[in-house]
Amino acid sequence: MEMLKSHSLLVVKNSDCTEYEGLLSVLGQHFHVRIVLNAPGELKGALIESEWRMRHLLDGYRAIIHQRFEQCESVGSFLLELQHILESQLDTKVKKSCQPGSALPKYYEGLLSDLNDLGWERVTAIDPSFSRLTLEAEDEAQRKHCIKLEIPQNYPDVVPTFTHEMPCDFSLHWTPSSCLADIFHQFRNQLALFQEFWDAMDEIDSKVWVLEPEQPTRSCCARRIALGQSASLQMEVLPLHPKHLPSCLFLGADHVTDPLRENFNQNIQRWDHTQSLLSNLETILQMTFPSPCTTSKEDVTVSCGICYAYRLEDQLPDQQCEDKRCAQPFHASCLYEWLRSMPDHRQSFNIIFGQCPYCSQPITVKMPPR
Amino acid sequence: MQKNTRMKREMSMLLSNPPHGISCWSKGDTLEQLEAQILGADDTPYHGGVFKLEIHIPDRYPFEPPKVRFITPIYHPNIDNAGRICLDSLKMPPKGNWTPALNLSTLLTTVQQLMAEPNPDDPLMTDIANEFRYKKAQFETKAKDWTTKHAMQKKDETVSKSADSSSDDSLSDDDNDPRVTNLKRSFGECSETNVHAKRSKENITS
């Protein structure tokens, strides 16, 4: 009877006092439970039945419960023990749920109203937990740009992290009262800064043969342009000053690149900031670049003379026979492998001296890094 | 890794643009075992014959030359009974002059050229080489005979059956061949050749 005072939601089901059924309240939650004893007042070997929520909580505690059955003197003290176990379990569960994964309604409310303000047509992707969004903006030239946002659990107190495809980093100006529309606005302002840069890059990508990267991203400032067979220009454009002279490197055999380098140095004063990057380059190099409209890729790329491929695990055939009549390009690793297997090769530090497999003229290659 | 990229390119080149009188294809699914055919050129004793070759591409190709061997018996100073070919391009330096600049197409063309112009100064079969040098007419007759016997494509199926049954005859025929007597002479020191010769004989009869 004492027990029924502390657990008022439990009732005795029979006159022998061997069966109890009712609700057990723990931290404001009620669990349906039924206990069957072997004999009145005898807790040893008793049976406890409960709903799945409670069973789930007690998962892994079966041994302890049986121990409690053995130790406890009355049903009341057992129920107290059970309550303690459930309480501690519920506690840890609540703590876990505060971590990312299952967010609070407030978070979603804030986010949804933000998204409504922003306009759903700007959202291109969203993940099921609503924590990763992709927004898309169009710039003046109808180029599409994406920004990927990761919304923190305590949004909007903490600034969302983001990734974008812009050549320069930018930081968000953020206050707890800011919303997604603010981010979007700042993102568009940033895009406006690079209009000239993307215009210049688009011109290059469409009008000349770009050897590298194969599929340039919007953030990529480097381009390797084909100048002709086995000669190319590696340049790095300044994203904020795309009409300025970019840093240029000439790749290829000396007899092809030397005259170009000479032109470049002689005409460098003729660089005109009002002209486009491409036309400036053509002016100072005094040449027209091979264009995809008039030449095929095979005309500007010559595959390696050893493996017959152009691209070998991200390597390009940039080692070239110095003999002008041969000028056969090779991948460094292919040439190294062949020269090394020749009985008459010489090695000095990390440079191997041997003969071109095509024309037998002297050729050297640096040991590729392993 | 160079082997794969290179073999793919080479096979497509051989398919789309095969050298004159040469065809080459892969035996199985892999690009390791290949087979090739060379047509005997006009004005040579091999004219009218189709010579089958077997090509093995080593793992280190193109840093190592492929192994090329005649399957069809051929009477030639630089090709032995086992079908092995004595050709500089098929050997690694310093003995030979294989370079990755060569490929299957150029190699097979070189073999074709060797068939048309034997090199008696670097013979594999000395007797045939001497015959080629001093009794050209006799050499040409024998080479033609061999071509007719082994390299001509059969007109109908029954011919191949009769070739099977007459395998004993062909053995006794060979006793008169200088290359077989040569083989017998060198039997003690070069038993390996004999094994190959036997195998190639099996190839002939089968």
mmCIF file with all atom_site columns, C-alpha atoms in Angstrom, chain A residues 303 305-313 315 333-335 337-338 340-343 357-358, chain B residues 1-3 5-7 9-10 13 60 62-64 92-94 98-103:
data_model
loop_
_atom_site.group_PDB
_atom_site.id
_atom_site.type_symbol
_atom_site.label_atom_id
_atom_site.label_alt_id
_atom_site.label_comp_id
_atom_site.label_asym_id
_atom_site.label_entity_id
_atom_site.label_seq_id
_atom_site.pdbx_PDB_ins_code
_atom_site.Cartn_x
_atom_site.Cartn_y
_atom_site.Cartn_z
_atom_site.occupancy
_atom_site.B_iso_or_equiv
_atom_site.pdbx_formal_charge
_atom_site.auth_seq_id
_atom_site.auth_comp_id
_atom_site.auth_asym_id
_atom_site.auth_atom_id
_atom_site.pdbx_PDB_model_num
ATOM 1  C CA . SER A 1 303 ? 50.792 12.472 -77.652 1.00 0.00 ? 303 SER A CA 1
ATOM 2  C CA . GLY A 1 305 ? 56.066 9.032  -78.213 1.00 0.00 ? 305 GLY A CA 1
ATOM 3  C CA . ILE A 1 306 ? 56.299 6.173  -75.743 1.00 0.00 ? 306 ILE A CA 1
ATOM 4  C CA . CYS A 1 307 ? 52.871 5.510  -74.313 1.00 0.00 ? 307 CYS A CA 1
ATOM 5  C CA . TYR A 1 308 ? 50.948 7.106  -77.233 1.00 0.00 ? 308 TYR A CA 1
ATOM 6  C CA . ALA A 1 309 ? 48.660 8.915  -74.794 1.00 0.00 ? 309 ALA A CA 1
ATOM 7  C CA . TYR A 1 310 ? 48.353 12.619 -74.277 1.00 0.00 ? 310 TYR A CA 1
ATOM 8  C CA . ARG A 1 311 ? 47.326 12.467 -70.657 1.00 0.00 ? 311 ARG A CA 1
ATOM 9  C CA . LEU A 1 312 ? 48.947 9.879  -68.435 1.00 0.00 ? 312 LEU A CA 1
ATOM 10 C CA . GLU A 1 313 ? 47.775 10.100 -64.839 1.00 0.00 ? 313 GLU A CA 1
ATOM 11 C CA . GLN A 1 315 ? 50.931 14.176 -66.673 1.00 0.00 ? 315 GLN A CA 1
ATOM 12 C CA . SER A 1 333 ? 57.968 9.220  -66.421 1.00 0.00 ? 333 SER A CA 1
ATOM 13 C CA . CYS A 1 334 ? 57.888 7.401  -69.784 1.00 0.00 ? 334 CYS A CA 1
ATOM 14 C CA . LEU A 1 335 ? 61.176 8.904  -70.932 1.00 0.00 ? 335 LEU A CA 1
ATOM 15 C CA . GLU A 1 337 ? 61.630 4.570  -67.645 1.00 0.00 ? 337 GLU A CA 1
ATOM 16 C CA . TRP A 1 338 ? 63.097 4.059  -71.112 1.00 0.00 ? 338 TRP A CA 1
ATOM 17 C CA . ARG A 1 340 ? 66.935 3.998  -67.338 1.00 0.00 ? 340 ARG A CA 1
ATOM 18 C CA . SER A 1 341 ? 66.575 0.639  -69.051 1.00 0.00 ? 341 SER A CA 1
ATOM 19 C CA . MET A 1 342 ? 69.246 1.533  -71.609 1.00 0.00 ? 342 MET A CA 1
ATOM 20 C CA . PRO A 1 343 ? 72.670 0.041  -70.842 1.00 0.00 ? 343 PRO A CA 1
ATOM 21 C CA . PRO A 1 357 ? 64.242 6.872  -78.744 1.00 0.00 ? 357 PRO A CA 1
ATOM 22 C CA . TYR A 1 358 ? 63.169 8.473  -82.003 1.00 0.00 ? 358 TYR A CA 1
ATOM 23 C CA . MET B 2 1   ? 50.236 1.518  -67.167 1.00 0.00 ? 1   MET B CA 1
ATOM 24 C CA . GLN B 2 2   ? 51.914 2.680  -70.382 1.00 0.00 ? 2   GLN B CA 1
ATOM 25 C CA . LYS B 2 3   ? 51.188 -0.722 -71.857 1.00 0.00 ? 3   LYS B CA 1
ATOM 26 C CA . THR B 2 5   ? 47.171 3.169  -73.138 1.00 0.00 ? 5   THR B CA 1
ATOM 27 C CA . ARG B 2 6   ? 49.639 2.320  -75.825 1.00 0.00 ? 6   ARG B CA 1
ATOM 28 C CA . MET B 2 7   ? 48.112 -1.011 -76.841 1.00 0.00 ? 7   MET B CA 1
ATOM 29 C CA . ARG B 2 9   ? 45.991 3.198  -79.418 1.00 0.00 ? 9   ARG B CA 1
ATOM 30 C CA . GLU B 2 10  ? 47.995 0.697  -81.428 1.00 0.00 ? 10  GLU B CA 1
ATOM 31 C CA . MET B 2 13  ? 45.557 2.231  -85.452 1.00 0.00 ? 13  MET B CA 1
ATOM 32 C CA . ARG B 2 60  ? 56.916 -3.779 -69.668 1.00 0.00 ? 60  ARG B CA 1
ATOM 33 C CA . PRO B 2 62  ? 56.794 -0.557 -74.860 1.00 0.00 ? 62  PRO B CA 1
ATOM 34 C CA . PHE B 2 63  ? 59.985 -0.506 -72.816 1.00 0.00 ? 63  PHE B CA 1
ATOM 35 C CA . GLU B 2 64  ? 60.600 -4.059 -73.979 1.00 0.00 ? 64  GLU B CA 1
ATOM 36 C CA . MET B 2 92  ? 66.736 -4.944 -76.549 1.00 0.00 ? 92  MET B CA 1
ATOM 37 C CA . PRO B 2 93  ? 69.842 -2.806 -76.875 1.00 0.00 ? 93  PRO B CA 1
ATOM 38 C CA . PRO B 2 94  ? 72.802 -3.273 -76.808 1.00 0.00 ? 94  PRO B CA 1
ATOM 39 C CA . TRP B 2 98  ? 64.325 -1.984 -80.168 1.00 0.00 ? 98  TRP B CA 1
ATOM 40 C CA . THR B 2 99  ? 63.069 1.438  -79.142 1.00 0.00 ? 99  THR B CA 1
ATOM 41 C CA . PRO B 2 100 ? 59.597 2.571  -78.077 1.00 0.00 ? 100 PRO B CA 1
ATOM 42 C CA . ALA B 2 101 ? 59.600 4.561  -81.301 1.00 0.00 ? 101 ALA B CA 1
ATOM 43 C CA . LEU B 2 102 ? 58.825 1.275  -83.029 1.00 0.00 ? 102 LEU B CA 1
ATOM 44 C CA . ASN B 2 103 ? 55.410 -0.324 -82.745 1.00 0.00 ? 103 ASN B CA 1
#
